């Protein structure tokens, strides 16, 4: 495996016979402030909680000091959102709301490079991904939902669908700005106002988005951003003044939120964890399938709720697929997230790294065989090499629990029926992948897999027009597409 910060290491790099020149994206496009306040009622204000620091996971450098929103700050934000809802936003026509959403979308495109660098700095993900996947999808979400704002009566939710009111939204750290877009764009399009809490470790792009709201002249209070940790999130979702809770994160916290909201009138959508099966049949084109496996689990360091973390390979092609997968992993480049050649960036936090290490050790202790390509990790920062476990049984914890890191568990099957049994043998049901040349087999599998999204001969493909969401403990409600409007309408 190639490693950028250490230069040429390992047999694989030696085979490559040449070294990549460093290609770092410039940090100069980002105007990083030393401290950030909360964004309430159209202005940045100091939080009354204890300020905390956001660090770069690749270097552990402190990037900025961030205000923490106390319960009182959350209350102020919810009241600002309510005022904006009753006085301005719910009274505005859909066509007027659309103008603001289009304006935000265009500014996001204009500031795309800056946002991509900021995201990679704060999150640790490769610039190639933030530049080519996250930020374009963020803008696409705003464009897409801007288009719905004046057509809601044709969305299939009645002749005059009404907004819910104030939405409290809590998002995770794996796709910080994209999760914000998934939450804010449909909420605003439907006529709601929002208070959003980004994750503690990745608040910077949400705060840049707050600046974009100012730039777009969005009426004060329509979007409010409250930074902080779990307690701030709890204060938000439990606030009696909100009408809707939208949460993406762990199943454990999702269950707490479902319990807290059950006795209230709040409408709730939860997008939680996953343990997706990526199923490779013997007739699949091996090279393409291997690319899909790599994209499925090593994209965004495996910090993806729908990651293809369980590979199910048909026994007859197991040796061929595994050999090819190992060869491919040896060519992945791990290192500086801002380098345009990087494939695998940093793990988002020390806590997440500890969790990945712990579950990987459990995998070995339970008898699975662990393999990573030769790879020296940078000394500073949080890093974990791409890792494969073979000899995994369904009872192993690494086959059952979400690791949320670059760790793949490989299992085998003989018949399609066995593949379905194994794929569905999980408390989760967010996504699945099927690799085969036979269209009939794809449809046969898709109708039996208990997963919100089934990809065929591809993986981790996202589009704002397509609904996304889970079965079972992966949560409920859909985000994206026409279906994503329902979560923000009184239907
Ligand atoms: P959490 O579920 O703890 O965090 C998600 C968001 O909820 C964050 O903004 C968090 O704040 C906030 N939060 C935490 N506690 C509460 C609460 N009681 N009430 C309201 N909001 C709360 O996920 P973690 O970041 O701790 O990650 C843990 C595991 O969750 C990962 O290892 C992974 O398995 C899974 N996960 C799944 C994701 C998905 O997309 N499905 C995304 C992220 C994580 P803060 O971060 O500031 O503490």
Coordinates of C-alpha atoms and ligand atoms in Angstrom, one line a residue:
X1 CA 0.0 0.0 0.0
X2 CA 1.3 3.4 -0.9
X3 CA 1.8 5.9 1.9
X4 CA 2.2 9.5 1.1
X5 CA 3.6 11.0 4.3
X6 CA 6.3 8.3 4.5
X7 CA 7.2 8.0 0.9
X8 CA 7.6 4.6 -0.7
X9 CA 6.9 1.7 1.6
X10 CA 5.9 -1.9 1.1
X11 CA 6.2 -4.4 -1.8
X12 CA 3.3 -2.9 -3.6
X13 CA 4.8 0.5 -4.0
X14 CA 8.1 -1.0 -5.0
X15 CA 6.2 -2.7 -7.9
X16 CA 4.8 0.6 -9.0
X17 CA 8.3 1.7 -9.9
X18 CA 7.6 5.4 -9.6
X19 CA 6.6 7.7 -6.8
X20 CA 3.7 10.1 -7.1
X21 CA 4.6 13.8 -6.7
X22 CA 2.7 15.4 -3.9
X23 CA -0.4 17.2 -5.2
X24 CA -1.8 19.1 -2.2
X25 CA -4.8 21.3 -2.6
X26 CA -4.1 24.8 -1.2
X27 CA -5.5 25.7 2.2
X28 CA -5.3 29.3 1.2
X29 CA -8.9 29.2 -0.2
X30 CA -10.2 28.8 3.4
X31 CA -10.6 31.8 5.7
X32 CA -10.4 29.9 9.0
X33 CA -11.3 32.0 12.0
X34 CA -9.8 31.3 15.4
X35 CA -13.2 31.1 17.0
X36 CA -16.8 30.6 15.9
X37 CA -20.1 31.5 17.6
X38 CA -23.6 30.1 17.2
X39 CA -25.8 31.2 14.3
X40 CA -29.1 32.3 15.7
X41 CA -31.6 34.6 14.1
X42 CA -29.3 35.5 11.2
X43 CA -26.3 36.5 13.4
X44 CA -23.3 34.9 15.0
X45 CA -23.5 35.1 18.8
X46 CA -21.4 33.7 21.6
X47 CA -22.7 30.5 23.2
X48 CA -23.1 30.4 26.9
X49 CA -21.8 26.8 27.3
X50 CA -18.1 25.7 27.5
X51 CA -16.3 26.4 24.2
X52 CA -14.6 23.4 22.6
X53 CA -12.0 22.8 19.9
X54 CA -12.3 21.3 16.5
X55 CA -9.1 19.5 15.4
X56 CA -7.8 18.2 12.1
X57 CA -7.9 14.4 12.4
X58 CA -5.0 14.1 10.0
X59 CA -2.6 16.2 12.1
X60 CA -4.3 16.8 15.5
X61 CA -3.8 20.5 14.8
X62 CA -6.4 22.7 16.5
X63 CA -8.4 24.4 13.7
X64 CA -10.8 26.6 15.7
X65 CA -12.5 27.2 18.9
X66 CA -16.3 26.5 18.8
X67 CA -19.0 27.9 21.0
X68 CA -21.2 25.4 22.9
X69 CA -24.9 26.0 22.9
X70 CA -26.4 25.6 26.3
X71 CA -30.1 24.7 26.9
X72 CA -30.8 28.4 27.1
X73 CA -29.1 29.0 23.7
X74 CA -31.1 26.2 22.1
X75 CA -34.2 27.8 23.5
X76 CA -33.3 31.1 22.0
X77 CA -32.6 29.4 18.6
X78 CA -36.0 27.5 18.7
X79 CA -37.8 30.8 19.5
X80 CA -36.0 32.5 16.6
X81 CA -37.0 29.7 14.3
X82 CA -40.6 29.9 15.5
X83 CA -40.8 33.7 14.9
X84 CA -39.3 33.3 11.4
X85 CA -41.8 30.5 10.7
X86 CA -45.0 32.4 11.7
X87 CA -44.0 35.8 10.5
X88 CA -42.1 35.1 7.3
X89 CA -41.3 31.7 6.0
X90 CA -44.7 30.0 6.2
X91 CA -46.4 33.0 4.6
X92 CA -44.1 33.2 1.7
X93 CA -45.1 31.6 -1.6
X94 CA -43.3 28.4 -2.7
X95 CA -41.9 30.3 -5.7
X96 CA -40.3 32.9 -3.3
X97 CA -38.8 30.2 -1.1
X98 CA -37.4 28.6 -4.2
X99 CA -35.6 31.7 -5.1
X100 CA -33.7 31.6 -1.8
X101 CA -32.9 27.9 -2.2
X102 CA -31.6 28.4 -5.8
X103 CA -29.5 31.3 -4.5
X104 CA -28.0 29.1 -1.8
X105 CA -27.3 26.4 -4.3
X106 CA -25.5 28.8 -6.6
X107 CA -23.4 30.2 -3.7
X108 CA -22.5 26.6 -2.7
X109 CA -21.3 26.0 -6.2
X110 CA -19.3 29.3 -6.3
X111 CA -17.7 28.4 -2.9
X112 CA -17.3 24.7 -3.7
X113 CA -13.5 24.6 -3.6
X114 CA -13.3 26.4 -0.3
X115 CA -16.0 24.1 1.2
X116 CA -14.3 21.0 0.0
X117 CA -11.0 22.0 1.6
X118 CA -12.7 22.9 4.8
X119 CA -14.6 19.6 4.9
X120 CA -11.4 17.6 4.3
X121 CA -9.5 19.6 7.0
X122 CA -12.2 19.1 9.6
X123 CA -13.3 15.6 8.8
X124 CA -10.1 13.9 7.4
X125 CA -11.8 12.7 4.2
X126 CA -9.8 12.8 0.9
X127 CA -10.2 16.0 -1.0
X128 CA -11.0 13.9 -4.1
X129 CA -14.1 12.8 -2.3
X130 CA -15.2 16.1 -0.8
X131 CA -14.5 17.9 -4.1
X132 CA -16.1 15.3 -6.4
X133 CA -18.8 13.8 -4.3
X134 CA -19.8 15.6 -1.1
X135 CA -19.9 19.2 -2.3
X136 CA -21.5 18.7 -5.7
X137 CA -24.2 16.6 -4.0
X138 CA -24.8 19.3 -1.5
X139 CA -25.5 21.9 -4.2
X140 CA -27.5 19.3 -6.2
X141 CA -29.8 18.8 -3.1
X142 CA -30.5 22.5 -2.9
X143 CA -31.2 22.7 -6.6
X144 CA -33.4 19.7 -6.5
X145 CA -35.6 20.8 -3.5
X146 CA -35.7 24.4 -4.8
X147 CA -37.5 22.8 -7.8
X148 CA -40.2 21.3 -5.5
X149 CA -40.9 24.4 -3.4
X150 CA -43.5 25.7 -5.8
X151 CA -44.9 22.3 -6.9
X152 CA -45.8 20.8 -3.6
X153 CA -49.4 20.4 -4.5
X154 CA -48.3 18.0 -7.2
X155 CA -46.1 15.8 -5.0
X156 CA -48.9 13.4 -4.1
X157 CA -49.5 14.7 -0.5
X158 CA -52.8 16.3 -1.1
X159 CA -53.9 19.5 -2.9
X160 CA -52.5 22.0 -0.3
X161 CA -49.8 20.3 1.8
X162 CA -48.8 22.3 4.8
X163 CA -45.4 22.5 6.6
X164 CA -44.9 21.2 10.1
X165 CA -43.4 24.2 11.7
X166 CA -39.9 24.2 13.4
X167 CA -37.6 21.3 12.7
X168 CA -34.9 20.2 15.1
X169 CA -32.1 18.4 13.1
X170 CA -29.1 16.5 14.5
X171 CA -26.5 15.3 12.1
X172 CA -23.3 13.1 12.4
X173 CA -19.7 13.7 11.4
X174 CA -19.2 11.4 8.4
X175 CA -20.7 13.6 5.7
X176 CA -21.0 16.9 7.6
X177 CA -22.2 19.3 4.9
X178 CA -24.0 16.7 2.9
X179 CA -26.1 15.6 5.9
X180 CA -26.9 19.2 6.5
X181 CA -28.1 19.5 2.9
X182 CA -30.2 16.4 3.2
X183 CA -31.9 17.9 6.2
X184 CA -32.2 21.6 5.5
X185 CA -33.1 21.6 1.8
X186 CA -36.3 19.7 2.0
X187 CA -37.3 21.3 5.3
X188 CA -37.0 24.8 3.8
X189 CA -38.6 23.9 0.5
X190 CA -41.7 22.7 2.4
X191 CA -42.0 25.9 4.4
X192 CA -40.4 24.8 7.7
X193 CA -37.7 26.7 9.6
X194 CA -34.8 24.8 11.2
X195 CA -32.5 24.6 14.2
X196 CA -29.6 22.2 13.3
X197 CA -26.9 20.8 15.4
X198 CA -23.8 19.5 13.6
X199 CA -21.5 16.9 15.2
X200 CA -19.0 18.1 17.8
X201 CA -16.0 17.0 15.7
X202 CA -17.1 18.5 12.4
X203 CA -18.9 21.9 12.9
X204 CA -16.9 24.0 10.4
X205 CA -18.8 23.5 7.2
X206 CA -22.1 24.0 8.9
X207 CA -20.8 27.4 10.2
X208 CA -19.6 28.2 6.7
X209 CA -23.2 27.4 5.5
X210 CA -24.5 29.9 8.1
X211 CA -22.4 32.5 6.3
X212 CA -23.9 31.4 3.0
X213 CA -27.4 32.0 4.5
X214 CA -26.3 35.5 5.3
X215 CA -24.9 35.9 1.8
X216 CA -28.1 34.7 0.3
X217 CA -30.1 37.2 2.5
X218 CA -32.2 34.4 3.9
X219 CA -34.6 35.9 6.4
X220 CA -33.2 35.8 10.0
X221 CA -34.2 32.8 12.0
X222 CA -35.1 30.5 9.0
X223 CA -31.9 28.6 9.6
X224 CA -30.2 28.4 13.0
X225 CA -27.0 26.4 13.7
X226 CA -26.3 25.4 17.3
X227 CA -22.9 23.8 17.9
X228 CA -22.1 21.5 20.8
X229 CA -22.0 17.8 21.8
X230 CA -24.6 15.2 22.7
X231 CA -26.2 17.4 25.5
X232 CA -26.9 20.2 23.0
X233 CA -28.5 17.6 20.7
X234 CA -30.6 16.3 23.5
X235 CA -31.7 19.8 24.5
X236 CA -32.8 20.3 20.9
X237 CA -34.7 17.1 20.3
X238 CA -36.4 17.4 23.7
X239 CA -37.4 21.0 23.3
X240 CA -41.2 21.3 23.5
X241 CA -41.2 24.1 20.9
X242 CA -40.2 21.9 17.9
X243 CA -42.6 20.1 15.7
X244 CA -40.3 17.7 13.9
X245 CA -37.1 15.8 14.8
X246 CA -34.7 14.6 12.0
X247 CA -31.7 12.6 13.2
X248 CA -28.9 10.8 11.5
X249 CA -26.4 8.9 13.7
X250 CA -26.0 5.8 15.8
X251 CA -28.8 3.3 16.5
X252 CA -28.2 3.7 20.2
X253 CA -28.9 7.5 20.2
X254 CA -31.7 7.0 17.7
X255 CA -33.5 4.7 20.2
X256 CA -33.1 7.3 22.9
X257 CA -34.6 10.0 20.7
X258 CA -37.5 7.7 19.6
X259 CA -38.2 7.1 23.3
X260 CA -38.0 10.8 24.2
X261 CA -40.3 11.8 21.3
X262 CA -42.8 8.9 21.6
X263 CA -45.2 10.7 24.1
X264 CA -45.0 14.0 22.1
X265 CA -46.7 15.3 18.9
X266 CA -43.3 15.6 17.2
X267 CA -42.9 13.9 13.8
X268 CA -39.7 11.9 13.8
X269 CA -37.4 10.5 11.1
X270 CA -34.3 8.4 12.0
X271 CA -31.5 7.4 9.8
X272 CA -29.3 5.1 11.8
X273 CA -26.6 2.4 11.4
X274 CA -26.2 -0.3 8.9
X275 CA -24.2 -3.6 8.2
X276 CA -24.8 -3.9 4.5
X277 CA -24.1 -7.1 2.5
X278 CA -22.4 -6.7 -0.8
X279 CA -23.2 -9.9 -2.7
X280 CA -20.9 -11.1 -5.5
X281 CA -22.1 -13.9 -7.7
X282 CA -19.9 -16.2 -9.7
X283 CA -20.9 -14.6 -13.1
X284 CA -20.0 -11.1 -11.9
X285 CA -17.3 -9.2 -13.8
X286 CA -14.5 -9.6 -11.2
X287 CA -12.6 -6.3 -11.9
X288 CA -15.8 -4.2 -11.7
X289 CA -17.0 -6.1 -8.6
X290 CA -13.6 -5.5 -6.9
X291 CA -13.9 -1.7 -7.6
X292 CA -17.4 -1.9 -6.1
X293 CA -16.2 -3.7 -3.1
X294 CA -13.4 -1.1 -2.5
X295 CA -15.8 1.8 -3.1
X296 CA -18.4 0.1 -0.8
X297 CA -16.2 -0.2 2.3
X298 CA -13.1 2.1 1.8
X299 CA -14.9 5.2 0.5
X300 CA -14.8 7.8 3.3
X301 CA -12.7 5.4 5.4
X302 CA -15.8 3.2 5.8
X303 CA -17.5 6.0 7.8
X304 CA -20.6 5.4 5.8
X305 CA -23.9 4.1 7.3
X306 CA -24.7 2.2 4.1
X307 CA -21.1 0.9 3.7
X308 CA -20.8 -2.6 2.2
X309 CA -19.1 -3.9 5.3
X310 CA -20.1 -7.6 4.8
X311 CA -18.8 -9.1 1.6
X312 CA -20.7 -12.2 0.5
X313 CA -18.8 -14.0 -2.2
X314 CA -20.0 -17.1 -4.0
X315 CA -17.7 -19.9 -3.0
X316 CA -16.7 -20.9 -6.6
X317 CA -15.1 -17.5 -7.2
X318 CA -13.8 -16.8 -3.7
X319 CA -10.1 -17.3 -4.4
X320 CA -10.2 -15.2 -7.6
X321 CA -12.1 -12.3 -6.0
X322 CA -9.9 -12.3 -2.8
X323 CA -6.7 -12.3 -4.8
X324 CA -7.9 -9.5 -7.0
X325 CA -9.1 -7.5 -4.0
X326 CA -5.8 -7.9 -2.2
X327 CA -4.0 -6.7 -5.3
X328 CA -6.2 -3.7 -5.6
X329 CA -5.9 -2.7 -1.9
X330 CA -2.1 -2.7 -2.3
X331 CA -2.5 0.2 -4.7
X332 CA -4.7 2.4 -2.5
X333 CA -2.9 5.5 -1.2
X334 CA -3.3 6.5 2.4
X335 CA -2.2 9.9 3.7
X336 CA -2.8 13.6 3.6
X337 CA -6.5 14.2 3.0
X338 CA -5.7 17.4 1.1
X339 CA -3.4 15.6 -1.4
X340 CA -5.4 15.0 -4.6
X341 CA -3.8 11.5 -5.0
X342 CA -5.1 10.3 -1.6
X343 CA -7.6 7.4 -1.6
X344 CA -7.9 6.8 2.1
X345 CA -7.8 9.7 4.6
X346 CA -7.8 9.9 8.4
X347 CA -10.2 8.4 10.9
X348 CA -12.4 11.2 12.1
X349 CA -11.6 11.1 15.8
X350 CA -9.5 9.3 18.5
X351 CA -12.8 7.9 19.9
X352 CA -13.8 6.4 16.5
X353 CA -10.2 5.0 16.0
X354 CA -10.4 3.3 19.4
X355 CA -13.7 1.7 18.5
X356 CA -12.4 0.4 15.1
X357 CA -9.3 -1.0 16.9
X358 CA -11.3 -2.6 19.6
X359 CA -13.7 -4.4 17.2
X360 CA -10.8 -5.5 15.0
X361 CA -9.1 -7.0 18.0
X362 CA -12.3 -8.8 18.8
X363 CA -12.4 -10.1 15.2
X364 CA -8.9 -11.7 15.7
X365 CA -9.8 -13.0 19.1
X366 CA -12.9 -14.7 17.7
X367 CA -10.8 -16.5 15.2
X368 CA -11.1 -14.6 11.9
X369 CA -8.0 -13.9 9.8
X370 CA -6.9 -10.3 9.6
X371 CA -5.1 -8.8 6.5
X372 CA -4.0 -5.4 5.5
X373 CA -1.6 -4.4 2.7
X374 CA 1.9 -3.3 3.8
X375 CA 1.4 0.2 5.1
X376 CA 3.1 2.6 7.4
X377 CA 0.8 5.0 9.0
X378 CA 1.6 8.7 9.6
X379 CA 2.8 9.3 13.2
X380 CA 0.4 12.2 14.0
X381 CA -3.3 12.0 13.6
X382 CA -5.8 9.1 13.6
X383 CA -5.2 6.4 11.1
X384 CA -6.3 2.9 10.4
X385 CA -5.2 0.8 7.4
X386 CA -7.7 -0.8 5.0
X387 CA -8.3 -4.2 6.6
X388 CA -10.0 -7.4 5.4
X389 CA -11.1 -10.2 7.7
X390 CA -11.6 -13.7 6.2
X391 CA -12.8 -16.8 7.8
X392 CA -15.7 -14.8 9.3
X393 CA -18.8 -16.6 10.6
X394 CA -22.2 -14.9 11.0
X395 CA -21.8 -15.2 14.8
X396 CA -18.7 -13.1 14.9
X397 CA -19.2 -9.6 16.3
X398 CA -17.4 -8.1 13.2
X399 CA -20.1 -9.6 11.1
X400 CA -22.9 -8.3 13.3
X401 CA -21.8 -4.9 14.6
X402 CA -21.3 -1.7 12.7
X403 CA -17.5 -0.9 12.8
X404 CA -17.8 2.3 10.9
X405 CA -14.3 2.1 9.7
X406 CA -12.2 0.7 6.8
X407 CA -12.8 -2.9 7.8
X408 CA -14.4 -5.6 5.6
X409 CA -15.7 -8.9 6.8
X410 CA -15.7 -11.6 4.1
X411 CA -18.2 -14.5 4.2
X412 CA -19.1 -17.0 1.5
X413 CA -22.3 -18.6 0.1
X414 CA -23.2 -21.3 -2.4
X415 CA -26.8 -20.5 -3.6
X416 CA -28.8 -17.4 -4.1
X417 CA -31.2 -18.5 -1.3
X418 CA -28.2 -18.8 1.1
X419 CA -27.0 -15.3 0.0
X420 CA -30.4 -13.8 0.9
X421 CA -30.5 -15.6 4.3
X422 CA -27.1 -14.3 5.2
X423 CA -27.6 -10.8 3.8
X424 CA -30.8 -10.4 5.8
X425 CA -29.3 -11.9 9.0
X426 CA -28.7 -8.6 10.7
X427 CA -30.8 -6.2 12.8
X428 CA -30.1 -3.5 10.3
X429 CA -31.5 -2.9 6.8
X430 CA -30.1 0.2 5.2
X431 CA -28.5 -1.0 1.9
X432 CA -27.2 -3.9 -0.1
X433 CA -25.3 -4.6 -3.3
X434 CA -25.7 -7.3 -5.9
X435 CA -23.1 -8.2 -8.5
X436 CA -24.2 -10.4 -11.4
X437 CA -24.6 -10.4 -15.1
X438 CA -28.2 -11.7 -14.9
X439 CA -30.9 -9.1 -14.7
X440 CA -33.4 -11.7 -13.5
X441 CA -31.1 -12.6 -10.5
X442 CA -30.8 -8.9 -9.6
X443 CA -34.6 -8.5 -9.5
X444 CA -35.0 -11.8 -7.6
X445 CA -32.5 -10.7 -5.0
X446 CA -33.8 -7.1 -4.8
X447 CA -37.3 -8.3 -4.0
X448 CA -36.0 -10.5 -1.1
X449 CA -33.3 -8.3 0.5
X450 CA -34.6 -6.3 3.5
X451 CA -32.8 -3.1 2.7
X452 CA -33.9 0.4 1.9
X453 CA -31.5 0.7 -1.0
X454 CA -30.3 -2.2 -3.3
X455 CA -27.5 -1.3 -5.7
X456 CA -27.0 -3.6 -8.7
X457 CA -23.5 -3.7 -10.2
X458 CA -22.5 -0.5 -8.4
X459 CA -22.4 0.7 -4.8
X460 CA -22.6 3.9 -2.8
X461 CA -24.3 5.8 -5.6
X462 CA -26.3 8.8 -4.3
X463 CA -28.6 11.2 -6.1
X464 CA -30.9 13.8 -4.7
X465 CA -33.9 12.5 -6.7
X466 CA -33.6 9.0 -5.1
X467 CA -35.1 8.2 -1.7
X468 CA -32.8 6.8 1.0
X469 CA -33.6 5.2 4.3
X470 CA -33.8 2.0 6.3
X471 CA -35.7 -1.0 7.5
X472 CA -35.6 -2.5 11.0
X473 CA -33.0 -0.9 13.3
X474 CA -31.6 1.3 10.5
X475 CA -34.4 3.7 11.2
X476 CA -37.6 5.0 9.6
X477 CA -38.6 7.7 7.2
X478 CA -37.0 8.5 3.8
X479 CA -34.7 11.3 2.8
X480 CA -34.2 12.4 -0.8
X481 CA -36.5 12.5 -3.8
X482 CA -40.2 13.1 -3.7
X483 CA -40.5 10.8 -0.7
X484 CA -38.2 13.1 1.3
X485 CA -40.8 15.8 1.2
X486 CA -43.2 13.7 3.3
X487 CA -41.0 14.0 6.4
X488 CA -41.5 17.8 6.4
X489 CA -45.2 18.0 5.5
X490 CA -48.2 17.7 7.7
X491 CA -49.6 14.5 6.1
Ligands
LIG1 P1 -24.0 9.6 17.7 O1 -25.3 9.0 17.3 O2 -23.6 9.7 19.1 O3 -24.0 11.1 17.1 C1 -24.8 11.6 16.1 C2 -25.2 13.0 16.4 O4 -26.1 13.0 17.5 C3 -24.1 14.0 16.8 O5 -24.4 15.3 16.4 C4 -24.1 13.9 18.3 O6 -23.5 14.9 18.9 C5 -25.6 13.8 18.6 N1 -26.0 13.3 19.8 C6 -25.3 12.4 20.7 N2 -26.1 12.1 21.7 C7 -27.3 12.7 21.6 C8 -28.5 12.7 22.3 N3 -28.6 12.0 23.5 N4 -29.6 13.4 21.9 C9 -29.4 14.1 20.7 N5 -28.3 14.1 20.0 C10 -27.3 13.4 20.4 O7 -22.9 9.0 16.9 P2 -21.3 9.1 17.2 O8 -20.8 10.3 16.5 O9 -21.0 9.0 18.6 O10 -20.8 7.8 16.5 C11 -21.0 6.5 17.2 C12 -21.4 5.4 16.2 O11 -22.6 5.8 15.5 C13 -20.4 5.2 15.1 O12 -19.4 4.4 15.4 C14 -21.3 4.6 14.0 O13 -21.4 3.3 14.2 C15 -22.6 5.3 14.2 N6 -22.9 6.4 13.3 C16 -23.7 6.2 12.3 C17 -24.0 7.2 11.4 C18 -24.9 7.0 10.3 O14 -24.8 7.8 9.3 N7 -25.9 6.1 10.4 C19 -23.3 8.4 11.5 C20 -22.4 8.6 12.6 C21 -22.2 7.6 13.5 P3 -21.9 14.9 19.1 O15 -21.3 14.4 17.9 O16 -21.6 16.4 19.1 O17 -21.6 14.2 20.3

